[in-house]
Every structure is written in C-alpha cells, then in structure tokens.
Short mmCIF file of C-alpha atoms and ligand atoms in Angstrom, two decimals:
data_model
loop_
_atom_site.label_atom_id
_atom_site.label_comp_id
_atom_site.label_asym_id
_atom_site.label_seq_id
_atom_site.Cartn_x
_atom_site.Cartn_y
_atom_site.Cartn_z
CA UNK A 1 31.38 61.99 -134.38
CA UNK A 2 33.70 59.16 -133.30
CA UNK A 3 31.82 56.44 -131.44
CA UNK A 4 33.22 55.54 -128.03
CA UNK A 5 31.15 52.38 -127.64
CA UNK A 6 31.00 49.12 -129.55
CA UNK A 7 27.87 48.22 -131.49
CA UNK A 8 27.28 45.06 -129.40
CA UNK A 9 23.61 44.86 -128.51
CA UNK A 10 23.91 41.66 -126.49
CA UNK A 11 21.22 39.11 -127.17
CA UNK A 12 17.98 40.75 -126.11
CA UNK A 13 15.54 38.50 -124.27
CA UNK A 14 11.77 38.88 -124.59
CA UNK A 15 11.86 40.59 -121.16
CA UNK A 16 14.54 43.03 -122.33
CA UNK A 17 12.45 43.89 -125.41
CA UNK A 18 9.36 44.37 -123.27
CA UNK A 19 11.10 46.94 -121.06
CA UNK A 20 12.75 48.68 -124.02
CA UNK A 21 9.35 49.19 -125.66
CA UNK A 22 7.48 50.11 -122.49
CA UNK A 23 7.55 53.90 -122.67
CA UNK A 24 8.61 53.97 -119.02
CA UNK A 25 8.36 57.32 -117.21
CA UNK A 26 12.05 57.06 -116.19
CA UNK A 27 13.23 57.25 -119.83
CA UNK A 28 14.38 60.60 -121.20
CA UNK A 29 13.95 61.20 -124.92
CA UNK A 30 16.55 63.04 -127.03
CA UNK A 31 14.56 66.31 -126.90
CA UNK A 32 13.53 66.04 -123.24
CA UNK A 33 13.84 69.28 -121.32
CA UNK A 34 14.95 68.56 -117.79
CA UNK A 35 13.05 70.69 -115.28
CA UNK A 36 14.75 72.33 -112.34
CA UNK A 37 14.96 69.82 -109.55
CA UNK A 38 15.29 70.22 -105.80
CA UNK A 39 17.79 67.34 -105.75
CA UNK A 40 21.37 67.67 -106.96
CA UNK A 41 21.90 65.75 -110.21
CA UNK A 42 24.53 63.06 -110.80
CA UNK A 43 25.19 61.85 -114.36
CA UNK A 44 26.33 58.23 -114.37
CA UNK A 45 27.96 57.87 -117.78
CA UNK A 46 28.12 54.29 -119.09
CA UNK A 47 26.38 52.44 -116.26
CA UNK A 48 26.74 49.10 -118.09
CA UNK A 49 24.46 46.48 -116.54
CA UNK A 50 23.42 48.95 -113.82
CA UNK A 51 24.32 46.70 -110.88
CA UNK A 52 26.15 49.43 -108.98
CA UNK A 53 23.77 52.19 -110.11
CA UNK A 54 20.76 50.35 -108.72
CA UNK A 55 22.46 50.00 -105.31
CA UNK A 56 23.68 53.59 -105.25
CA UNK A 57 20.27 55.14 -105.93
CA UNK A 58 18.92 53.30 -102.87
CA UNK A 59 21.72 54.68 -100.73
CA UNK A 60 21.68 58.30 -101.95
CA UNK A 61 18.00 59.12 -102.12
CA UNK A 62 18.61 62.89 -102.03
CA UNK A 63 20.55 62.72 -105.33
CA UNK A 64 18.82 62.49 -108.71
CA UNK A 65 20.81 59.94 -110.73
CA UNK A 66 20.63 60.17 -114.52
CA UNK A 67 22.02 56.97 -116.00
CA UNK A 68 23.29 57.20 -119.56
CA UNK A 69 24.01 54.04 -121.52
CA UNK A 70 23.87 53.15 -125.24
CA UNK A 71 24.11 49.37 -124.55
CA UNK A 72 20.52 48.18 -124.98
CA UNK A 73 20.61 45.11 -122.77
CA UNK A 74 21.96 47.00 -119.76
CA UNK A 75 19.53 49.82 -120.43
CA UNK A 76 16.57 47.39 -120.56
CA UNK A 77 17.66 45.87 -117.23
CA UNK A 78 17.72 49.30 -115.61
CA UNK A 79 14.25 50.15 -116.94
CA UNK A 80 13.08 46.83 -115.47
CA UNK A 81 14.63 47.78 -112.13
CA UNK A 82 12.79 51.12 -112.24
CA UNK A 83 9.44 49.53 -113.10
CA UNK A 84 9.75 47.03 -110.25
CA UNK A 85 11.00 49.44 -107.58
CA UNK A 86 9.81 52.92 -108.65
CA UNK A 87 12.68 54.93 -107.15
CA UNK A 88 11.95 58.66 -107.39
CA UNK A 89 15.61 59.56 -107.96
CA UNK A 90 16.35 57.78 -111.26
CA UNK A 91 16.10 58.87 -114.88
CA UNK A 92 17.64 57.04 -117.85
CA UNK A 93 18.90 57.99 -121.28
CA UNK A 94 19.61 55.35 -123.94
CA UNK A 95 22.37 56.80 -126.09
CA UNK A 96 25.69 58.59 -126.16
CA UNK A 97 26.60 60.84 -123.22
CA UNK A 98 28.09 63.45 -125.56
CA UNK A 99 24.73 63.87 -127.35
CA UNK A 100 22.93 64.03 -124.02
CA UNK A 101 25.30 66.65 -122.61
CA UNK A 102 25.04 68.82 -125.73
CA UNK A 103 21.27 69.06 -125.39
CA UNK A 104 21.17 69.43 -121.60
CA UNK A 105 19.88 72.84 -120.53
CA UNK A 106 20.45 72.64 -116.79
CA UNK A 107 23.63 72.30 -114.73
CA UNK A 108 24.61 69.27 -112.72
CA UNK A 109 26.66 68.93 -109.56
CA UNK A 110 28.18 65.48 -110.18
CA UNK A 111 29.45 63.40 -113.07
CA UNK A 112 30.90 59.94 -112.75
CA UNK A 113 32.44 57.62 -115.30
CA UNK A 114 33.26 54.22 -113.86
CA UNK A 115 35.44 51.85 -115.87
CA UNK A 116 35.07 53.54 -119.26
CA UNK A 117 35.95 51.31 -122.24
CA UNK A 118 39.77 51.55 -122.34
CA UNK A 119 40.24 50.99 -126.10
CA UNK A 120 43.78 49.79 -125.30
CA UNK A 121 45.06 49.42 -128.88
CA UNK A 122 46.84 52.51 -130.16
CA UNK A 123 44.81 52.53 -133.38
CA UNK A 124 41.60 52.77 -131.30
CA UNK A 125 42.81 55.46 -128.90
CA UNK A 126 40.66 58.11 -130.59
CA UNK A 127 37.58 56.17 -129.46
CA UNK A 128 38.30 56.83 -125.78
CA UNK A 129 35.58 58.92 -124.18
CA UNK A 130 37.95 60.90 -122.02
CA UNK A 131 39.98 63.51 -123.86
CA UNK A 132 40.37 67.29 -123.93
CA UNK A 133 37.23 67.77 -126.05
CA UNK A 134 35.21 65.82 -123.53
CA UNK A 135 36.59 67.91 -120.66
CA UNK A 136 35.63 71.07 -122.59
CA UNK A 137 32.14 69.72 -123.21
CA UNK A 138 31.37 68.94 -119.59
CA UNK A 139 32.51 72.32 -118.32
CA UNK A 140 29.31 73.67 -119.99
CA UNK A 141 26.99 71.58 -117.84
CA UNK A 142 28.79 71.33 -114.51
CA UNK A 143 27.84 73.74 -111.73
CA UNK A 144 30.62 75.96 -110.38
CA UNK A 145 32.77 73.68 -108.22
CA UNK A 146 30.95 70.69 -109.76
CA UNK A 147 32.66 67.34 -109.34
CA UNK A 148 33.69 64.62 -111.76
CA UNK A 149 34.92 61.15 -110.85
CA UNK A 150 36.63 58.75 -113.24
CA UNK A 151 37.57 55.24 -112.10
CA UNK A 152 39.54 52.76 -114.16
CA UNK A 153 41.61 49.60 -113.74
CA UNK A 154 43.27 49.96 -117.16
CA UNK A 155 46.91 51.00 -116.85
CA UNK A 156 46.90 52.36 -120.41
CA UNK A 157 43.81 54.44 -119.71
CA UNK A 158 45.29 55.67 -116.43
CA UNK A 159 48.32 56.99 -118.30
CA UNK A 160 46.03 58.59 -120.88
CA UNK A 161 43.79 60.23 -118.22
CA UNK A 162 46.84 61.58 -116.40
CA UNK A 163 48.04 63.20 -119.64
CA UNK A 164 44.63 64.79 -120.25
CA UNK A 165 44.52 66.11 -116.67
CA UNK A 166 47.92 67.74 -117.11
CA UNK A 167 46.84 69.37 -120.41
CA UNK A 168 43.47 70.74 -119.26
CA UNK A 169 43.01 73.89 -117.17
CA UNK A 170 39.47 73.62 -115.81
CA UNK A 171 39.74 71.04 -113.04
CA UNK A 172 41.80 70.57 -109.94
CA UNK A 173 42.40 67.19 -108.35
CA UNK A 174 40.68 66.62 -105.01
CA UNK A 175 41.24 63.72 -102.64
CA UNK A 176 37.64 62.74 -101.87
CA UNK A 177 34.42 62.43 -103.80
CA UNK A 178 31.34 62.74 -101.57
CA UNK A 179 29.26 60.06 -103.34
CA UNK A 180 30.38 56.47 -102.79
CA UNK A 181 29.64 53.56 -105.09
CA UNK A 182 28.92 49.86 -104.96
CA UNK A 183 31.24 47.43 -106.75
CA UNK A 184 30.17 47.23 -110.41
CA UNK A 185 30.64 44.33 -112.82
CA UNK A 186 33.78 45.83 -114.37
CA UNK A 187 35.10 46.85 -110.96
CA UNK A 188 34.75 43.21 -109.86
CA UNK A 189 36.59 42.01 -112.97
CA UNK A 190 39.43 44.45 -112.23
CA UNK A 191 39.66 43.22 -108.62
CA UNK A 192 39.71 39.58 -109.76
CA UNK A 193 42.57 40.34 -112.15
CA UNK A 194 44.34 42.13 -109.27
CA UNK A 195 44.55 45.31 -111.33
CA UNK A 196 45.49 48.57 -109.69
CA UNK A 197 42.21 50.52 -109.62
CA UNK A 198 42.62 54.29 -109.75
CA UNK A 199 40.13 57.01 -108.95
CA UNK A 200 40.44 60.50 -110.39
CA UNK A 201 38.38 62.98 -108.39
CA UNK A 202 38.20 66.39 -110.00
CA UNK A 203 36.61 69.70 -109.06
CA UNK A 204 35.69 72.35 -111.62
CA UNK A 205 37.66 75.40 -110.60
CA UNK A 206 37.41 77.55 -113.76
CA UNK A 207 35.27 77.67 -116.90
C1 LIG B 301 33.50 48.85 -119.51
S1 LIG B 301 31.82 49.27 -119.40
C2 LIG B 301 31.64 49.77 -117.69
C3 LIG B 301 30.22 49.65 -117.22
C4 LIG B 301 29.97 50.01 -115.74
N1 LIG B 301 30.26 51.40 -115.47
C5 LIG B 301 30.78 49.12 -114.82
O1 LIG B 301 31.64 49.65 -114.09
O2 LIG B 301 30.52 47.91 -114.81
C6 LIG B 301 31.78 50.86 -120.21
C7 LIG B 301 30.37 51.28 -120.58
O3 LIG B 301 30.42 52.62 -121.10
C8 LIG B 301 29.43 52.69 -122.12
N2 LIG B 301 29.76 53.83 -123.01
C9 LIG B 301 30.75 53.91 -123.93
N3 LIG B 301 30.71 55.08 -124.57
C10 LIG B 301 29.68 55.78 -124.03
C11 LIG B 301 29.13 57.05 -124.28
N4 LIG B 301 29.62 57.85 -125.25
N5 LIG B 301 28.08 57.45 -123.55
C12 LIG B 301 27.56 56.65 -122.58
N6 LIG B 301 28.04 55.42 -122.30
C13 LIG B 301 29.08 54.98 -123.02
C14 LIG B 301 29.51 51.33 -122.82
O4 LIG B 301 28.33 51.03 -123.55
C15 LIG B 301 29.73 50.40 -121.66
O5 LIG B 301 28.53 49.85 -121.16
#
C-alpha cells in the first residue's frame, strides 16, 4: 500500500517516550473492536500535534472523537493530554487511517481531514490520501447521510480534490458542517502565508 505520510518521527523526548509506552486506556490497538457507543463518532484523520483536536473535544462533549495519526510525536502529545485531562470522548489510534478504516466494524457519523499532506510534486501525487479509492473505502464505514469534511490551504490539493469530487458518485456537497474546529498548527501556517483556505463539506447520499 502506498504510504501517504512521511517517515519523520520527530525527535522524541523522554516525556514523549513515556506516554508512548504507557498503555493508556485511550489507545486503540490494531485489533480493537469498537463497541456500540451512545455518542456519535467523529474520525479525525491526521490530527498532527493535536492542538485543535484537544480544544474541539472540550467543546463537543457529546461527540466521541477518534484521533488517528501515524506521527509518533504528535500521538505521544495527545496521549499526554488524555492522561492529564481524562476526557471521556477521546480515543486514539497510532497508524494509518486506511488500515484503521478497513478493520472498523461500526459506522461513524463524521469524518474530518484537516490540512492533509498535499504532496505537491507531480511525482508524489499518488501519495495523496484523498483519491477515488479513499472515497470508496470510507463509504463502508460512514452512516447513511454521514458527513465528511476536508480542509486544505494547498491550491494544488484543492484542484485535485475538486477533480475527485467530480469523478465520485457517493457524496453531495453541502454548505455547512455541524462540527466546528479550532485553528490547528497547519491552519495557522496557511493563514500566515495568506493562502486561500477551502473547506469541502460532503454528505454521503448513496453507497
Ligand atoms: C499537514 S499535517 C496536518 C495536521 C493537522 N491536521 C493540522 O491541521 O495541523 C497532515 C497529517 O496527516 C497525517 N497523515 C498522513 N497520512 C495519514 C494517514 N494515512 N492516516 C492518518 N494520518 C495521516 C500526517 O502524519 C500529518 O501529521
């Protein structure tokens, strides 16, 4: 399978290593079977350093957020946040979202992908997470009328996403997504560079 993320681990501090090795109750293993939950589930794919995720879980306590991130340093920081605050609406998976989705046995109401790695060079375009195969994959785990939000400041990725949206037949574009979000690290970078930030809000209409 083509990897959509770089192998950067970031220099792990002793604190990062401590939280990675902790066996925290918020961490989902590869073979974890998610039980039915009274809360609607939101998958936050590629939460990075978790700055926005940690604010959003405080604001939307009736949503169960599952943060998915292969980047170990960001993941460790989010485990640390969990251990210090014990929110009851956060679970974390350290790995690739495609693997997680393939083994997920329940349906989710929301997916969000904020500032996915744009892989702007043409020769790397196949490493972009968002493509027709990915759209097909998520139709298996979204509830009927489930919602997906993609946000990016990359003009090249915006053009790419627009092409994928035109090609696919499962989602319709909607104007509003009911779950807001705090400004993330990559969102802030985009604002500082005065990039045009675009949101794609999609509703599953057929699968
Ligand atoms: C540009 S960063 C954005 C991070 C954060 N969402 C933000 O807005 O600051 C993209 C993140 O997506 C993660 N990522 C890339 N491929 C992924 C995949 N297949 N599954 C989950 N996360 C992935 C990367 O590790 C990286 O942390």
